[in-house]
Each structure stands twice: as C-alpha cells, then as structure tokens.
Amino acid sequence: MSTGLALTAGFGNNLGRLICFQGLVYGVGAGIVMSTLTPILPEYYTRRSGVAQGAAAAAAGLGGAVYSLSIRHMLYSLGPRKTLGILASTHFAINTTLSVIAKRPRKFEKRSIYVAKFANFREPKVSLMMLINFISSLAVMIPMCFGPEISNTMGFQGSAPSMILAGMSVLGVPSRLLVGVLADKMGHLNTFIAGTMAYTLSA
C-alpha cells in the first residue's frame, strides 16, 4: 500500500502509471493487508472474537469518515502529489509499527499445514462461498468507492460528496459492532449467511 501511494506521488503523471501504481501495486498491498488481518484476528482472542472483529471493522468505518473529510482539504491545499506522499508515509509508519508490536498468535497443539488443491475449489460449497464473497463485495464496495461520483451526478457540489461518503462510513459503525456481537451469539457462519442476505436485499 505504502509503495503504491509513494510511486503514484512520485511518478504517476500519466494514466498508465496511475493504473499501475495506484491500481495494481496499491491494490495488491491493500488486498494482502485487509484480506490477511481480518481472518487471523480471532486467533488473538480466546473469547468474543466476533466482538473483536466488529470493533476493528467499526474503527475502519470511523477511519473512512476521517479520510473522506481530510483528504479533500489536503488535495485542495497541498495538491495530489503531496497528499499521496503523506498517505504513503502514514501507511508505512502505522503498518510497520503494528507489525513490530503485534503479538504472536495463540499456540495450538497441532496446526494444519494442508494446502488447498485446485480440485477443492470445484466443490459446490467452496464455489458458492466464493460467489457469495464476490456478490457481497460488489454490494459493499461500489457505493462506498463511487459515492462521490454518484453524488456529483445527483447534482451535489462542493464538499457535499465527501460529507455523504463520511456519513455512509459512520452509519456502518454500529451495524459492524452488532454483527460482531451476533457472531459470538449465533456463530460466525450463521452470521455470515445472515449478513450476505442483508447485503443482497440492500443491493
């Protein structure tokens, strides 16, 4: 993530480099961080792992609100290059610090070292799980990522799009905490199924 932002700030002066640095490099880094941290978070908690995940997701919602409001002002006052440089430095400092101070996962008597084979992905339950993840990501990410553009097409100007995006991020905070509580009460898989149904209906 930090590398993608830094390269975009330093060399992203045309569309091709922007797609490469901001899209590919940053996207891979974000995928590694977000797709890795969320699944392993319960390993640090023997009880109420769902609440821990819910709190982490809620904090991400608050961070999204702060980002959407502050980045707009940074872009206008500092410009894109300095803004991306600040974001790259901030990401690098935070991620490096967390990597150093993070505790080791809980020890298990025996860990599975089984590597999934390609044939496993052809099983119906795995294929359906992948399809559900794909659909839910569309329902979650598209409104959040393209909120400002949608706001502009609806006639909102000035700071209104960033305010709308911040509001959408804040509104997700209590629901994410609630999902974490339900995961501890109902089980993670049952909560996942219920959440997917809610995402589908909202989309």
Tab-separated table of C-alpha atoms in Angstrom:
chain	number	residue	atom	x	y	z
A	1	MET	CA	0.000	0.000	0.000
A	2	SER	CA	2.700	2.463	1.001
A	3	THR	CA	4.789	1.639	-2.070
A	4	GLY	CA	1.858	2.124	-4.426
A	5	LEU	CA	0.982	5.507	-2.936
A	6	ALA	CA	4.606	6.656	-2.930
A	7	LEU	CA	5.186	5.619	-6.548
A	8	THR	CA	1.960	7.306	-7.590
A	9	ALA	CA	3.015	10.505	-5.844
A	10	GLY	CA	6.480	10.462	-7.394
A	11	PHE	CA	5.915	9.143	-10.900
A	12	GLY	CA	2.163	8.964	-11.535
A	13	ASN	CA	1.965	11.738	-14.117
A	14	ASN	CA	0.016	9.780	-16.750
A	15	LEU	CA	-2.886	7.349	-16.845
A	16	GLY	CA	-0.764	4.242	-17.431
A	17	ARG	CA	1.423	4.841	-14.391
A	18	LEU	CA	-1.601	5.750	-12.312
A	19	ILE	CA	-3.238	2.424	-13.158
A	20	CYS	CA	-0.003	0.537	-12.470
A	21	PHE	CA	0.990	2.201	-9.194
A	22	GLN	CA	-2.310	3.249	-7.652
A	23	GLY	CA	-4.340	0.399	-9.094
A	24	LEU	CA	-2.037	-2.618	-9.204
A	25	VAL	CA	0.655	-2.013	-6.562
A	26	TYR	CA	-1.622	-0.333	-4.038
A	27	GLY	CA	-4.374	-2.861	-4.761
A	28	VAL	CA	-2.094	-5.835	-4.094
A	29	GLY	CA	-0.852	-4.273	-0.857
A	30	ALA	CA	-4.357	-3.442	0.306
A	31	GLY	CA	-5.506	-6.953	-0.553
A	32	ILE	CA	-2.678	-8.507	1.446
A	33	VAL	CA	-3.321	-6.313	4.474
A	34	MET	CA	-7.124	-6.390	4.542
A	35	SER	CA	-7.571	-9.975	3.381
A	36	THR	CA	-4.992	-11.248	5.872
A	37	LEU	CA	-5.684	-9.259	9.027
A	38	THR	CA	-9.421	-9.890	9.189
A	39	PRO	CA	-9.303	-13.723	9.099
A	40	ILE	CA	-6.428	-14.053	11.606
A	41	LEU	CA	-7.819	-11.546	14.114
A	42	PRO	CA	-9.786	-14.197	16.103
A	43	GLU	CA	-6.537	-16.077	16.783
A	44	TYR	CA	-5.606	-13.377	19.283
A	45	TYR	CA	-8.789	-13.847	21.334
A	46	THR	CA	-9.996	-16.927	23.170
A	47	ARG	CA	-13.404	-15.330	23.837
A	48	ARG	CA	-15.542	-12.791	21.984
A	49	SER	CA	-13.565	-12.940	18.785
A	50	GLY	CA	-16.620	-11.664	16.931
A	51	VAL	CA	-16.703	-8.502	19.025
A	52	ALA	CA	-13.005	-8.010	18.281
A	53	GLN	CA	-13.649	-8.247	14.556
A	54	GLY	CA	-16.658	-5.972	14.860
A	55	ALA	CA	-14.623	-3.375	16.743
A	56	ALA	CA	-11.893	-3.498	14.093
A	57	ALA	CA	-14.458	-3.078	11.317
A	58	ALA	CA	-16.135	-0.227	13.191
A	59	ALA	CA	-12.787	1.515	13.598
A	60	ALA	CA	-12.290	1.187	9.846
A	61	GLY	CA	-15.617	2.958	9.357
A	62	LEU	CA	-14.501	5.836	11.562
A	63	GLY	CA	-11.212	5.978	9.693
A	64	GLY	CA	-13.086	6.142	6.407
A	65	ALA	CA	-15.062	9.119	7.680
A	66	VAL	CA	-11.895	10.937	8.730
A	67	TYR	CA	-10.195	10.120	5.427
A	68	SER	CA	-13.070	11.315	3.269
A	69	LEU	CA	-13.196	14.671	5.044
A	70	SER	CA	-9.476	15.321	5.443
A	71	ILE	CA	-8.227	14.152	2.038
A	72	ARG	CA	-10.484	16.592	0.200
A	73	HIS	CA	-8.941	19.521	2.090
A	74	MET	CA	-5.441	18.119	1.592
A	75	LEU	CA	-5.973	17.802	-2.155
A	76	TYR	CA	-7.116	21.412	-2.443
A	77	SER	CA	-4.434	22.865	-0.166
A	78	LEU	CA	-1.412	20.624	-0.880
A	79	GLY	CA	-2.127	19.045	-4.242
A	80	PRO	CA	-2.314	15.363	-5.258
A	81	ARG	CA	1.424	14.634	-5.078
A	82	LYS	CA	1.974	15.851	-1.520
A	83	THR	CA	-1.298	14.300	-0.390
A	84	LEU	CA	-0.290	10.880	-1.728
A	85	GLY	CA	3.156	11.296	-0.162
A	86	ILE	CA	1.611	11.999	3.233
A	87	LEU	CA	-0.696	8.994	2.892
A	88	ALA	CA	2.220	6.760	1.889
A	89	SER	CA	4.295	7.885	4.882
A	90	THR	CA	1.353	7.470	7.252
A	91	HIS	CA	0.539	3.973	5.982
A	92	PHE	CA	4.174	2.915	6.176
A	93	ALA	CA	4.611	4.205	9.732
A	94	ILE	CA	1.398	2.652	11.050
A	95	ASN	CA	1.770	-0.724	9.317
A	96	THR	CA	5.438	-1.050	10.270
A	97	THR	CA	4.728	-0.191	13.906
A	98	LEU	CA	1.861	-2.668	14.112
A	99	SER	CA	3.965	-5.400	12.507
A	100	VAL	CA	6.685	-4.917	15.117
A	101	ILE	CA	4.485	-4.784	18.223
A	102	ALA	CA	1.886	-7.380	17.177
A	103	LYS	CA	1.693	-10.388	19.459
A	104	ARG	CA	2.214	-13.878	18.145
A	105	PRO	CA	-0.979	-15.890	17.519
A	106	ARG	CA	-2.201	-18.330	20.140
A	107	LYS	CA	-0.411	-21.669	20.164
A	108	PHE	CA	-2.277	-24.771	19.095
A	109	GLU	CA	-1.322	-28.368	19.789
A	110	LYS	CA	-1.408	-29.076	16.088
A	111	ARG	CA	-1.743	-26.683	13.185
A	112	SER	CA	-2.974	-27.744	9.804
A	113	ILE	CA	-0.364	-27.326	7.098
A	114	TYR	CA	-2.672	-28.687	4.414
A	115	VAL	CA	-2.536	-26.637	1.234
A	116	ALA	CA	-5.806	-26.448	-0.664
A	117	LYS	CA	-5.716	-28.051	-4.084
A	118	PHE	CA	-7.414	-26.764	-7.203
A	119	ALA	CA	-9.949	-29.597	-7.001
A	120	ASN	CA	-11.234	-28.173	-3.702
A	121	PHE	CA	-12.374	-25.024	-5.459
A	122	ARG	CA	-14.685	-27.081	-7.652
A	123	GLU	CA	-16.684	-28.300	-4.679
A	124	PRO	CA	-20.148	-26.683	-4.599
A	125	LYS	CA	-19.822	-25.298	-1.078
A	126	VAL	CA	-16.492	-23.640	-1.876
A	127	SER	CA	-17.714	-22.305	-5.215
A	128	LEU	CA	-20.856	-20.884	-3.625
A	129	MET	CA	-18.792	-19.300	-0.846
A	130	MET	CA	-16.590	-17.597	-3.436
A	131	LEU	CA	-19.670	-16.415	-5.332
A	132	ILE	CA	-21.195	-15.007	-2.149
A	133	ASN	CA	-17.984	-13.132	-1.365
A	134	PHE	CA	-17.945	-11.722	-4.884
A	135	ILE	CA	-21.550	-10.532	-4.695
A	136	SER	CA	-21.198	-9.074	-1.199
A	137	SER	CA	-18.047	-7.174	-2.166
A	138	LEU	CA	-19.946	-5.566	-5.033
A	139	ALA	CA	-22.737	-4.541	-2.694
A	140	VAL	CA	-20.331	-3.167	-0.091
A	141	MET	CA	-17.546	-1.557	-2.101
A	142	ILE	CA	-19.305	0.035	-5.071
A	143	PRO	CA	-21.480	2.506	-3.106
A	144	MET	CA	-18.544	3.417	-0.849
A	145	CYS	CA	-15.923	3.823	-3.566
A	146	PHE	CA	-18.112	5.611	-6.078
A	147	GLY	CA	-20.192	7.614	-3.616
A	148	PRO	CA	-18.658	10.991	-4.599
A	149	GLU	CA	-19.193	10.331	-8.318
A	150	ILE	CA	-22.784	9.291	-7.721
A	151	SER	CA	-23.295	12.417	-5.603
A	152	ASN	CA	-21.998	14.611	-8.421
A	153	THR	CA	-24.381	13.021	-10.916
A	154	MET	CA	-27.225	13.751	-8.492
A	155	GLY	CA	-26.332	17.443	-8.504
A	156	PHE	CA	-24.369	17.721	-5.253
A	157	GLN	CA	-21.356	20.025	-5.479
A	158	GLY	CA	-18.524	21.292	-3.289
A	159	SER	CA	-17.970	19.389	-0.061
A	160	ALA	CA	-21.304	17.556	-0.208
A	161	PRO	CA	-19.911	14.337	-1.817
A	162	SER	CA	-17.204	13.943	0.837
A	163	MET	CA	-19.759	14.651	3.567
A	164	ILE	CA	-22.068	11.987	2.138
A	165	LEU	CA	-19.216	9.465	1.993
A	166	ALA	CA	-18.249	10.288	5.584
A	167	GLY	CA	-21.849	9.828	6.661
A	168	MET	CA	-22.039	6.443	4.934
A	169	SER	CA	-18.872	5.356	6.753
A	170	VAL	CA	-20.157	6.476	10.159
A	171	LEU	CA	-23.531	4.791	9.655
A	172	GLY	CA	-21.752	1.458	9.266
A	173	VAL	CA	-20.082	1.670	12.690
A	174	PRO	CA	-22.969	0.456	14.918
A	175	SER	CA	-24.013	-2.240	12.454
A	176	ARG	CA	-20.457	-3.629	12.357
A	177	LEU	CA	-20.353	-3.803	16.139
A	178	LEU	CA	-23.749	-5.533	16.110
A	179	VAL	CA	-22.544	-8.092	13.574
A	180	GLY	CA	-19.579	-8.853	15.844
A	181	VAL	CA	-21.871	-9.446	18.817
A	182	LEU	CA	-24.159	-11.660	16.725
A	183	ALA	CA	-21.160	-13.681	15.543
A	184	ASP	CA	-20.387	-14.631	19.141
A	185	LYS	CA	-24.038	-15.440	19.843
A	186	MET	CA	-25.101	-17.175	16.610
A	187	GLY	CA	-21.788	-18.442	15.282
A	188	HIS	CA	-19.601	-16.929	12.589
A	189	LEU	CA	-21.003	-18.985	9.718
A	190	ASN	CA	-24.648	-18.278	10.598
A	191	THR	CA	-23.862	-14.577	10.910
A	192	PHE	CA	-22.068	-14.683	7.581
A	193	ILE	CA	-25.144	-16.178	5.894
A	194	ALA	CA	-27.464	-13.641	7.537
A	195	GLY	CA	-25.152	-10.773	6.592
A	196	THR	CA	-24.987	-11.947	2.994
A	197	MET	CA	-28.785	-11.995	2.821
A	198	ALA	CA	-28.881	-8.452	4.213
A	199	TYR	CA	-26.282	-7.286	1.673
A	200	THR	CA	-28.274	-8.858	-1.148
A	201	LEU	CA	-31.520	-7.207	-0.091
A	202	SER	CA	-29.855	-3.812	0.334
A	203	ALA	CA	-28.255	-4.038	-3.115
